[in-house]
């Protein structure tokens, strides 16, 4: 029986289609017993609307008629998208029936990618233009694989979409075997189902996690009965030292990765034999591969199942790793069962999940919770700049407020200006983002630096300092830091010699939990956002004869005295623009969005535009529906040297497209650019672009603070 136990968990996905191994050791009675247990467990598993095994029909799932059609296998059991049936549409979209699941649920998907291709799971909320990507896979396999995706409790109806893209060519396909939607969290598992809830064993040649329990076990074994059913028919996971050959042989059981933020109480039961010979720990592992230990046992061997409850906070995707290490083949065993999760913390002393947004500030309504040291007068001052062709305005809107060090209010030959943020709790990893501009500096050595201070106003560490780079461009900075004690950040600007110093500007400070490399930000935008950093987001040129083209570029445009010096997103990133020197006067270029579904409520379009140059023409936003186009928004002539924010309310109930149309002016100094496009549910609740600047005001070229 020991050979049966060595059927490692990591190989289970290849058997997830429930094929029965025809071994001589398995008696008919044994097979029937296992089948009865499997049927009992399936009956106990509550499947919610939207679940489907494709045995006889598609359970209300339909193929989007705008794309190629999925086909159910003739013998049932799975639905497939094959490249051999491609027409002009090079993808397949399978749409669920309308779902209204008010509580947290888990989508467990059994799928296979043969050859080359990809599959994505999207969530489509009612009344929104854009789908939210929940999960994606593009690695081929010769067996069925399992994906687990958490669905947060939602107040409205929604649909699930499976978007398959098999690559062209024979043998490439994507198949869905089973879609199970169950109440609860994806990391929960009692190990009674054949797919083990998506848990996987990290293969080791000598020690691994196995499925324990059932009538198949060795009668002489000292392994326990299952905890879920409290008898020998149930199942659990266990790891045994019997095959350990080296010191510190390690076995790892890894949960599905969480797909949405969650915080609460993780519970599980374990048994531990020969505790002196093994080490048992539980870790979290993030997308970057960083491990954090969250629990280890405080007792030696246990004779009964012991309950463990540990609080976890997962603002970003994490895996739970149950790790056991053995010193020798006589290290005993560790058994695990009934992993569950509750959104309520299990320990009253656990601090509630902290919202670091109190440290956010765009300086439109004041300094928020930022302040500067009182000695030596105010070095940092809140200012705003009217649209002009010499000095850029703020980063938030182009017309708002920002902080400026070394203004005309500071007449001393040198200064040190410290701007402190609010105190944030320790033992959290923070991602701090902000934008800065340098203007007029001869030397930038001490122009701007970022320090972490403790509660006693003692500097703990310099975590960032400005380096030589582009000037007169709002540039984004990302800094990740972690300290054990409560801390606050300080933006420090030092001027040692008045003649070497220029102006330092600061704007749009934001703080989120987690490492900047995994936190949502400019390089990981949410649905409906396009900043052109990684491509064109599906935007296409609507070309006709005698029309120009939108171009994707970074840095400044080729023609002097027109166009931006950098993008709005990062300062050193990409944006779209028209190069006026390639066009004739009155020629236009049209950039068309991907198809938008339309909805019953108002929609809000937000974007940033740049219209600088003495010969600047016109920028229009058009709504394209059917064979008609209507004007939603327009600007004409030179507007500012700054990126300006536009907010456009509109309504459309049917599918449509948004077109950005740029019309060249009467000279080559007519470059027009756009960046950071956002679609969201309306109405737009920010005045944003309520003031129209024609470019011909008598005060247009004045710089005012």
XYZ file of C-alpha atoms in Angstrom:
705
model
C 0.000 0.000 0.000
C 2.964 2.301 0.426
C 3.337 2.462 -3.359
C -0.245 3.747 -3.618
C 0.558 6.482 -1.138
C 3.421 7.647 -3.339
C 0.976 8.750 -6.037
C 1.992 12.343 -5.441
C -0.457 15.194 -5.254
C 1.433 17.190 -7.871
C 0.292 14.695 -10.512
C -3.389 14.873 -9.640
C -4.457 17.358 -12.354
C -3.805 14.741 -15.029
C -6.483 12.569 -13.377
C -8.956 15.309 -12.713
C -11.248 13.957 -15.448
C -11.996 11.108 -13.026
C -10.439 8.289 -15.010
C -10.123 5.162 -12.819
C -6.688 3.475 -12.820
C -7.166 -0.201 -13.714
C -4.805 -1.739 -11.173
C -5.060 -5.345 -10.069
C -4.747 -4.233 -6.448
C -8.046 -2.411 -6.518
C -10.934 -4.732 -5.867
C -14.418 -4.088 -7.188
C -15.630 -3.504 -3.635
C -12.902 -0.973 -3.054
C -13.789 0.833 -6.285
C -17.496 0.969 -5.431
C -16.691 2.289 -1.964
C -14.551 5.089 -3.367
C -17.229 5.918 -5.933
C -19.885 6.097 -3.211
C -17.706 8.445 -1.146
C -17.070 10.643 -4.195
C -20.789 10.868 -4.956
C -21.547 11.662 -1.317
C -18.991 14.454 -1.260
C -20.307 15.900 -4.529
C -23.831 15.848 -3.124
C -22.593 17.694 -0.039
C -20.866 20.363 -2.157
C -23.265 23.219 -2.787
C -22.942 24.303 -6.409
C -24.247 27.776 -7.223
C -25.870 29.078 -10.394
C -23.281 29.329 -13.157
C -21.760 25.905 -12.402
C -21.556 23.475 -15.310
C -19.951 20.126 -16.163
C -21.174 20.201 -19.811
C -22.497 16.628 -19.539
C -25.651 17.214 -21.555
C -25.894 20.935 -22.301
C -24.137 24.256 -21.714
C -26.128 25.188 -18.532
C -27.141 28.579 -19.938
C -23.662 29.476 -21.173
C -23.729 30.937 -24.694
C -21.130 31.862 -27.281
C -20.923 35.587 -27.986
C -22.219 35.811 -31.598
C -19.620 38.472 -32.419
C -16.891 35.814 -32.139
C -16.276 32.191 -33.080
C -18.585 29.613 -31.450
C -17.568 27.169 -28.714
C -18.562 23.526 -29.340
C -19.582 20.858 -26.833
C -17.782 17.557 -27.275
C -20.050 14.932 -28.899
C -19.728 12.671 -25.864
C -20.222 15.562 -23.471
C -18.013 16.350 -20.498
C -16.260 19.418 -21.934
C -16.609 22.394 -24.254
C -13.861 23.433 -26.616
C -12.501 26.271 -28.745
C -10.414 24.979 -31.650
C -8.278 27.003 -34.032
C -9.411 24.793 -36.936
C -12.858 26.405 -36.781
C -11.555 29.982 -36.949
C -13.299 32.330 -39.275
C -12.445 35.996 -39.361
C -12.842 36.184 -35.579
C -9.710 34.948 -33.877
C -11.137 34.314 -30.414
C -14.006 32.626 -28.603
C -16.078 34.247 -25.854
C -18.302 32.078 -23.631
C -20.821 34.101 -21.606
C -22.491 32.832 -18.429
C -26.139 33.368 -17.553
C -26.802 36.425 -15.402
C -25.582 35.814 -11.846
C -26.546 37.491 -8.585
C -24.264 36.052 -5.928
C -24.433 38.340 -2.912
C -21.874 36.421 -0.858
C -18.213 35.672 -1.478
C -17.822 32.717 -3.817
C -15.118 30.711 -5.563
C -14.986 29.797 -9.239
C -13.094 26.524 -9.654
C -12.256 25.862 -13.285
C -10.872 22.673 -14.825
C -9.320 23.503 -18.196
C -6.681 22.506 -20.727
C -4.652 24.434 -23.308
C -3.401 22.142 -26.076
C -0.659 23.320 -28.376
C -0.499 27.095 -28.102
C -3.072 29.612 -26.904
C -4.517 31.419 -23.882
C -7.692 31.662 -21.828
C -8.959 34.455 -19.597
C -11.797 34.792 -17.095
C -13.533 38.181 -16.994
C -16.262 39.608 -14.782
C -18.854 41.817 -16.486
C -20.820 43.955 -13.977
C -24.237 45.113 -15.060
C -24.224 48.707 -16.277
C -20.498 49.048 -16.964
C -18.683 49.417 -20.277
C -15.653 47.337 -19.343
C -14.980 43.791 -18.209
C -12.671 43.089 -15.266
C -9.980 40.475 -15.908
C -9.880 38.048 -12.962
C -7.507 35.360 -14.207
C -5.428 34.408 -17.232
C -3.427 31.363 -18.363
C -1.276 30.735 -21.424
C 0.822 27.661 -20.599
C 0.002 24.517 -22.582
C -0.374 21.158 -20.846
C -1.055 17.543 -21.751
C -3.479 17.182 -18.834
C -6.402 18.946 -17.205
C -5.399 21.793 -14.893
C -7.251 23.544 -12.072
C -7.707 27.283 -11.536
C -9.367 28.858 -8.492
C -10.670 32.435 -8.642
C -12.286 34.375 -5.784
C -15.396 36.448 -6.562
C -16.054 39.197 -4.011
C -19.562 39.737 -2.712
C -21.279 42.130 -5.103
C -24.401 44.239 -4.813
C -25.516 43.921 -8.438
C -25.897 41.360 -11.183
C -22.966 40.283 -13.333
C -21.817 37.711 -15.879
C -18.667 35.639 -16.241
C -16.863 35.536 -19.583
C -14.344 32.938 -20.716
C -12.180 34.404 -23.469
C -10.176 31.751 -25.366
C -7.558 32.476 -28.016
C -6.028 29.307 -29.483
C -3.225 30.165 -31.867
C -3.844 29.481 -35.551
C -2.702 26.041 -36.690
C -3.677 22.408 -36.305
C -3.748 20.939 -32.823
C -4.216 24.232 -30.962
C -7.294 24.380 -28.739
C -8.664 25.491 -25.375
C -11.122 23.244 -23.499
C -13.215 23.754 -20.350
C -14.067 20.542 -18.523
C -15.864 21.834 -15.456
C -16.949 25.166 -13.976
C -17.860 24.961 -10.295
C -19.045 28.024 -8.399
C -19.212 27.320 -4.672
C -19.900 29.543 -1.656
C -16.879 30.571 0.375
C -13.221 31.246 -0.286
C -10.920 29.444 -2.711
C -8.309 28.731 -0.024
C -10.869 26.683 1.929
C -10.658 22.889 1.557
C -11.640 19.658 3.312
C -9.763 17.538 0.703
C -12.807 15.369 -0.028
C -12.988 16.291 -3.730
C -10.773 14.725 -6.368
C -9.181 18.038 -7.380
C -8.151 18.949 -3.789
C -9.562 22.496 -4.218
C -6.595 23.455 -6.377
C -3.994 22.767 -3.664
C -0.753 21.422 -5.108
C 2.289 19.617 -3.820
C 5.673 21.146 -4.605
C 7.389 17.984 -5.787
C 10.385 16.666 -3.845
C 12.099 13.377 -4.783
C 11.793 12.016 -1.239
C 9.090 13.710 0.862
C 5.721 14.939 -0.422
C 2.177 15.633 0.687
C -0.260 12.776 -0.057
C -3.991 12.203 0.213
C -4.636 10.283 3.428
C -7.638 8.452 4.790
C -10.199 6.265 2.933
C -10.475 2.502 3.217
C -7.352 2.039 1.106
C -4.857 2.796 3.851
C -2.526 0.296 5.492
C -4.199 -1.264 8.597
C -0.853 -1.110 10.405
C -0.468 2.604 9.782
C -0.603 4.993 12.725
C -2.127 7.716 10.539
C -5.358 9.250 11.915
C -8.953 9.138 10.744
C -10.183 12.081 8.691
C -11.349 15.149 10.659
C -14.173 16.228 8.343
C -16.225 13.021 8.613
C -14.521 11.740 11.747
C -14.114 8.282 10.231
C -11.826 6.285 7.989
C -13.777 7.113 4.816
C -12.844 10.786 4.735
C -9.699 12.342 3.343
C -7.002 14.698 4.520
C -3.455 15.631 3.508
C -0.382 14.221 5.199
C 3.384 14.086 4.823
C 5.464 11.200 6.212
C 9.165 11.034 7.000
C 9.563 7.426 5.896
C 11.319 8.389 2.654
C 13.433 11.238 4.078
C 17.084 10.675 3.169
C 18.790 13.953 4.009
C 18.726 16.418 6.886
C 15.959 19.035 6.501
C 14.016 17.338 3.696
C 11.131 19.737 2.962
C 7.572 19.111 1.713
C 5.365 22.037 0.657
C 1.592 22.083 0.137
C 0.588 25.270 -1.696
C -2.891 26.806 -1.804
C -4.421 28.492 -4.856
C -3.270 32.098 -5.074
C -5.811 34.607 -3.788
C -7.103 36.780 -6.608
C -8.557 39.665 -4.593
C -7.685 41.432 -1.357
C -8.839 39.708 1.818
C -8.234 39.900 5.559
C -9.514 37.686 8.370
C -9.055 34.401 10.210
C -7.414 31.345 8.616
C -8.344 28.112 10.435
C -7.148 24.539 9.986
C -6.734 21.276 11.894
C -3.513 19.333 12.173
C -1.980 16.266 13.830
C 1.722 15.913 14.470
C 3.630 12.783 15.394
C 7.253 12.568 16.595
C 7.422 16.345 16.868
C 11.092 16.383 17.772
C 11.904 14.934 14.345
C 9.961 17.443 12.230
C 9.352 21.164 11.805
C 5.926 22.441 10.753
C 5.304 26.041 9.628
C 2.773 28.028 7.627
C 3.907 30.844 5.331
C 2.389 33.335 2.932
C 4.123 33.735 -0.433
C 3.528 36.731 -2.703
C 3.846 37.055 -6.482
C 7.474 38.104 -6.131
C 8.338 34.877 -4.276
C 8.733 36.480 -0.839
C 7.872 34.223 2.122
C 6.505 35.417 5.478
C 6.018 32.944 8.324
C 2.600 33.431 9.934
C 2.464 30.401 12.266
C 4.415 27.545 13.824
C 3.176 25.109 16.520
C 3.703 25.863 20.194
C 3.212 22.245 21.291
C 4.954 18.976 20.531
C 3.205 15.856 19.255
C -0.633 15.844 19.233
C -2.757 12.725 19.694
C -5.921 14.356 18.341
C -6.760 16.872 15.652
C -5.775 20.326 16.942
C -7.436 23.553 15.771
C -5.236 26.463 14.674
C -6.505 29.975 14.032
C -4.231 32.665 12.634
C -5.040 36.145 11.339
C -3.904 37.059 7.834
C -3.980 40.269 5.815
C -3.654 39.851 2.063
C -4.021 43.183 0.244
C -2.434 41.572 -2.826
C -2.376 38.037 -4.267
C -0.856 35.470 -1.888
C -0.450 31.713 -1.592
C -0.614 29.810 1.714
C 2.296 27.396 2.027
C 2.127 24.523 4.555
C 5.731 23.405 4.985
C 7.118 20.387 6.843
C 10.833 19.583 7.220
C 12.243 16.274 8.524
C 15.564 15.476 10.155
C 15.465 11.721 9.483
C 13.260 8.825 8.268
C 12.025 8.524 11.872
C 10.619 12.059 11.944
C 6.993 10.903 12.123
C 4.193 12.552 10.152
C 2.119 15.733 9.949
C -1.542 15.616 8.860
C -3.702 18.564 7.734
C -7.457 18.936 7.210
C -10.416 21.328 7.025
C -8.825 24.620 6.009
C -11.340 27.463 6.308
C -11.432 31.254 6.273
C -13.586 33.920 7.927
C -13.552 37.657 7.120
C -13.605 38.351 10.878
C -10.275 38.307 12.723
C -9.955 35.425 15.181
C -7.944 37.391 17.743
C -9.346 40.560 19.286
C -5.874 42.057 19.677
C -5.300 41.951 15.916
C -5.369 45.458 14.520
C -8.022 45.997 11.855
C -6.877 46.142 8.249
C -5.265 49.546 7.851
C -6.196 51.947 5.064
C -3.072 53.961 4.185
C -4.986 56.353 1.916
C -4.958 58.908 4.764
C -1.460 59.689 3.467
C -2.771 60.512 -0.031
C -2.799 64.130 -1.130
C -3.208 66.009 -4.404
C -3.044 69.421 -2.639
C -6.241 70.643 -4.309
C -7.940 71.306 -0.960
C -4.895 72.080 1.180
C -2.009 70.144 2.697
C -4.195 67.192 3.821
C -2.266 65.650 6.762
C 1.134 66.904 5.631
C 2.975 69.611 7.549
C 6.414 71.218 7.640
C 8.721 71.926 10.561
C 8.030 75.242 12.185
C 11.619 76.474 12.530
C 13.037 78.673 9.809
C 9.794 79.653 8.112
C 7.837 77.955 5.351
C 9.964 76.541 2.553
C 7.151 74.517 0.965
C 4.229 76.596 -0.289
C 0.996 75.616 -1.987
C 0.692 77.342 -5.360
C -1.234 77.109 -8.615
C -0.237 78.219 -12.100
C -2.624 79.594 -14.671
C -2.369 77.927 -18.102
C 0.550 79.486 -19.978
C 3.237 78.618 -22.504
C 6.271 78.953 -20.197
C 5.690 77.114 -16.911
C 3.815 73.858 -16.389
C 0.932 73.686 -13.945
C 0.076 70.922 -11.493
C 0.029 67.216 -12.330
C -3.515 66.517 -11.105
C -5.481 68.632 -13.579
C -3.047 71.088 -15.183
C -4.870 73.989 -13.499
C -4.858 72.958 -9.826
C -2.530 73.313 -6.868
C 0.799 71.724 -5.975
C 3.645 72.290 -3.511
C 6.625 74.404 -4.458
C 9.893 74.805 -2.531
C 12.108 77.895 -2.925
C 9.433 80.298 -4.148
C 9.714 84.075 -4.056
C 8.558 83.790 -0.418
C 11.966 82.264 0.421
C 14.610 84.961 0.160
C 17.338 83.365 2.269
C 20.622 82.373 0.538
C 20.137 78.751 1.606
C 17.534 76.612 3.323
C 16.457 73.140 4.438
C 12.768 72.369 3.888
C 11.195 69.259 5.438
C 7.633 68.244 4.594
C 6.345 65.513 6.931
C 3.540 63.078 6.238
C 1.128 61.458 8.717
C 2.301 58.642 10.995
C 1.689 55.137 9.606
C 1.735 51.885 11.642
C 4.822 49.686 11.592
C 5.197 46.137 10.261
C 3.452 47.011 7.009
C 5.023 47.122 3.578
C 4.079 50.417 1.938
C 4.208 51.575 -1.666
C 4.675 55.338 -1.843
C 4.142 57.134 -5.157
C 4.547 60.829 -5.924
C 5.373 63.235 -8.749
C 8.056 65.914 -8.767
C 9.459 68.563 -11.131
C 12.817 70.339 -11.070
C 13.166 73.751 -12.704
C 16.271 75.875 -13.057
C 18.709 73.788 -10.988
C 22.428 74.012 -11.678
C 23.077 71.091 -9.306
C 20.477 68.534 -8.184
C 22.513 66.810 -5.437
C 20.224 67.879 -2.595
C 17.238 69.161 -4.556
C 14.859 66.510 -3.210
C 15.257 63.433 -1.025
C 12.861 61.156 0.830
C 13.512 60.035 4.417
C 11.701 57.771 6.875
C 11.391 59.223 10.385
C 10.244 57.511 13.581
C 7.740 58.951 16.059
C 10.560 60.725 17.914
C 11.437 62.722 14.785
C 14.656 60.787 14.265
C 15.574 59.979 10.671
C 15.813 56.199 10.212
C 16.800 55.938 6.563
C 17.078 57.854 3.313
C 14.967 55.754 0.920
C 15.217 57.868 -2.244
C 17.070 60.824 -3.694
C 16.689 62.660 -6.974
C 19.191 61.963 -9.745
C 20.049 63.766 -12.946
C 17.163 63.475 -15.351
C 14.676 65.412 -17.417
C 13.636 68.785 -16.048
C 10.358 70.656 -16.418
C 8.454 67.341 -16.613
C 6.313 65.816 -13.878
C 8.158 62.562 -13.136
C 6.694 59.663 -11.161
C 8.606 57.977 -8.324
C 7.751 54.630 -6.681
C 9.339 53.610 -3.388
C 8.621 50.454 -1.344
C 9.598 50.467 2.332
C 8.999 48.466 5.518
C 9.849 49.393 9.111
C 8.993 47.608 12.383
C 7.972 50.809 14.165
C 5.412 53.536 13.329
C 6.957 55.955 10.854
C 6.313 59.009 8.741
C 7.967 60.087 5.511
C 9.694 63.419 5.033
C 10.306 65.153 1.704
C 13.515 67.129 2.190
C 14.795 69.867 -0.117
C 18.173 71.448 0.706
C 19.630 74.545 -0.900
C 23.226 75.210 0.167
C 23.980 77.915 -2.377
C 21.252 80.181 -3.658
C 22.819 80.375 -7.149
C 22.798 76.604 -7.614
C 19.184 76.128 -6.532
C 16.038 76.253 -8.611
C 12.437 75.299 -7.964
C 11.213 71.931 -6.655
C 7.559 70.962 -7.211
C 5.672 68.092 -5.545
C 2.196 66.699 -6.297
C -0.140 63.678 -6.184
C 1.264 61.696 -3.246
C -0.375 58.276 -2.747
C 0.304 55.354 -0.394
C -0.934 51.775 -0.768
C -0.175 48.527 1.030
C 2.250 46.064 -0.522
C 5.222 46.139 -2.835
C 4.992 48.668 -5.675
C 5.783 45.883 -8.148
C 2.471 44.134 -7.405
C 0.268 47.048 -6.302
C -2.122 48.576 -8.818
C -0.415 51.571 -10.358
C 0.688 53.131 -13.652
C 2.273 49.878 -14.839
C -0.694 47.757 -13.722
C -3.777 49.808 -14.615
C -7.321 48.618 -13.848
C -9.902 47.886 -16.588
C -10.999 50.838 -18.681
C -7.657 52.598 -18.194
C -5.072 53.108 -20.928
C -1.768 54.900 -20.395
C -0.050 53.476 -23.518
C 2.894 52.219 -21.437
C 2.699 48.656 -22.727
C 0.907 49.172 -26.040
C -2.079 50.810 -27.677
C -4.740 49.036 -25.516
C -6.659 48.016 -28.626
C -7.006 51.571 -29.953
C -6.874 51.614 -33.748
C -6.376 54.208 -36.481
C -9.523 55.049 -38.368
C -7.800 55.708 -41.648
C -9.060 57.238 -44.843
C -7.325 58.863 -47.788
C -5.575 62.163 -47.011
C -5.623 61.520 -43.271
C -2.769 61.620 -40.800
C -1.824 59.109 -38.109
C -1.609 59.014 -34.343
C 1.862 57.924 -33.208
C 2.969 56.281 -29.937
C 6.101 57.947 -28.601
C 8.087 58.641 -25.440
C 10.092 61.764 -24.595
C 9.664 65.047 -26.414
C 8.275 65.418 -29.936
C 10.715 66.176 -32.806
C 9.464 69.688 -33.580
C 10.542 72.471 -31.217
C 8.097 74.750 -29.413
C 5.225 72.295 -29.695
C 4.146 69.035 -28.087
C 4.964 67.687 -24.596
C 8.446 66.980 -23.178
C 7.227 63.753 -21.586
C 4.071 61.763 -20.911
C 1.552 62.397 -18.126
C 1.707 58.912 -16.557
C 5.383 58.615 -15.661
C 7.155 61.610 -17.172
C 9.397 59.139 -19.010
C 6.682 56.918 -20.501
C 4.570 56.729 -23.646
C 1.693 58.781 -25.054
C -0.132 59.212 -28.377
C 0.288 62.304 -30.540
C 0.054 63.665 -34.068
C 3.255 64.912 -35.716
C 2.111 68.070 -37.488
C 5.181 68.197 -39.750
C 3.932 64.985 -41.422
C 0.513 66.467 -42.186
C -1.029 69.265 -44.212
C -3.190 72.010 -42.666
C -6.741 70.822 -41.898
C -5.740 67.148 -42.224
C -7.050 64.977 -39.390
C -6.085 61.770 -37.597
C -8.634 59.591 -35.826
C -7.879 57.147 -32.996
C -10.760 54.767 -32.255
C -11.341 52.878 -28.992
C -12.249 49.222 -28.679
C -15.955 48.455 -28.798
C -17.901 49.693 -25.760
C -21.081 47.827 -24.825
C -23.113 50.778 -23.644
C -25.263 50.834 -20.520
C -28.443 52.277 -19.086
C -26.656 54.831 -16.900
C -24.363 57.777 -17.616
C -20.727 57.145 -18.522
C -17.678 59.246 -17.685
C -14.691 59.599 -20.003
C -11.534 61.098 -18.474
C -8.316 61.810 -20.341
C -5.358 64.201 -20.436
C -4.539 66.267 -23.492
C -1.599 68.462 -24.489
C -2.111 71.351 -26.926
C 0.988 73.539 -27.016
C 2.246 75.352 -30.120
C 1.453 78.624 -31.842
C -0.240 76.856 -34.756
C -2.223 74.302 -32.758
C -5.412 73.101 -34.430
C -8.398 71.218 -32.932
C -8.951 68.178 -30.734
C -12.397 66.561 -30.850
C -13.952 63.633 -28.996
C -16.593 61.873 -31.113
C -19.180 59.223 -30.294
C -19.392 56.661 -33.122
C -22.631 54.639 -33.152
C -23.870 52.735 -36.168
C -22.904 54.831 -39.170
C -23.171 58.173 -37.334
C -20.692 60.287 -35.398
C -21.632 62.990 -32.902
C -19.393 65.546 -31.162
C -19.004 65.156 -27.377
C -16.155 67.584 -26.598
C -13.799 69.942 -28.444
C -10.834 72.275 -27.868
C -9.264 74.606 -30.429
C -5.974 76.501 -30.460
C -3.050 76.553 -28.042
C -4.186 75.669 -24.514
C -1.138 75.321 -22.262
C 2.355 73.887 -21.960
C 0.847 71.572 -19.309
C -1.061 68.320 -19.615
C -4.707 69.307 -19.076
C -7.442 67.091 -17.641
C -10.702 66.606 -19.547
C -13.861 64.997 -18.150
C -16.723 64.174 -20.500
C -20.172 62.915 -19.481
C -22.178 61.009 -22.070
C -24.906 58.381 -22.373
C -25.235 55.574 -24.869
C -27.391 52.469 -24.448
C -26.020 50.417 -27.345
C -22.590 49.364 -28.516
C -20.408 52.245 -29.626
C -16.864 53.556 -30.037
C -15.107 56.719 -28.866
C -12.917 58.522 -31.412
C -10.168 61.033 -30.623
C -9.828 63.295 -33.656
C -6.890 65.695 -33.989
C -6.955 68.297 -36.785
C -3.666 69.942 -37.766
C -3.463 73.726 -37.501
C -1.889 76.218 -39.875
C 1.781 75.551 -39.007
C 4.097 72.679 -38.006
C 3.859 73.875 -34.395
C 0.580 72.003 -34.077
C 1.453 68.733 -32.279
C -1.497 67.435 -30.221
C -1.146 64.626 -27.638
C -3.374 62.504 -25.388
C -2.641 60.185 -22.457
C -4.177 58.381 -19.460
C -7.630 57.585 -20.858
C -10.174 56.290 -18.332
C -13.742 55.060 -18.823
C -15.886 54.620 -15.714
C -19.479 54.795 -14.542
C -20.803 58.344 -14.568
C -21.571 60.997 -13.948
C -18.166 62.671 -13.690
C -18.286 64.128 -10.177
C -15.275 66.429 -10.542
C -15.473 69.810 -12.288
C -12.066 68.966 -13.821
C -12.344 70.492 -17.261
C -15.139 72.958 -16.527
C -12.985 75.962 -17.512
C -12.292 76.352 -21.210
C -9.056 78.097 -22.197
C -9.106 79.468 -25.719
C -5.428 80.364 -25.822
C -6.094 84.006 -26.627
C -6.630 85.506 -23.175
C -4.754 88.750 -22.586
C -3.186 87.119 -19.528
C -2.360 83.834 -21.251
C 1.421 84.248 -21.154
C 1.619 85.495 -17.579
C 2.963 83.137 -14.924
C 1.078 83.542 -11.694
C 1.306 81.727 -8.360
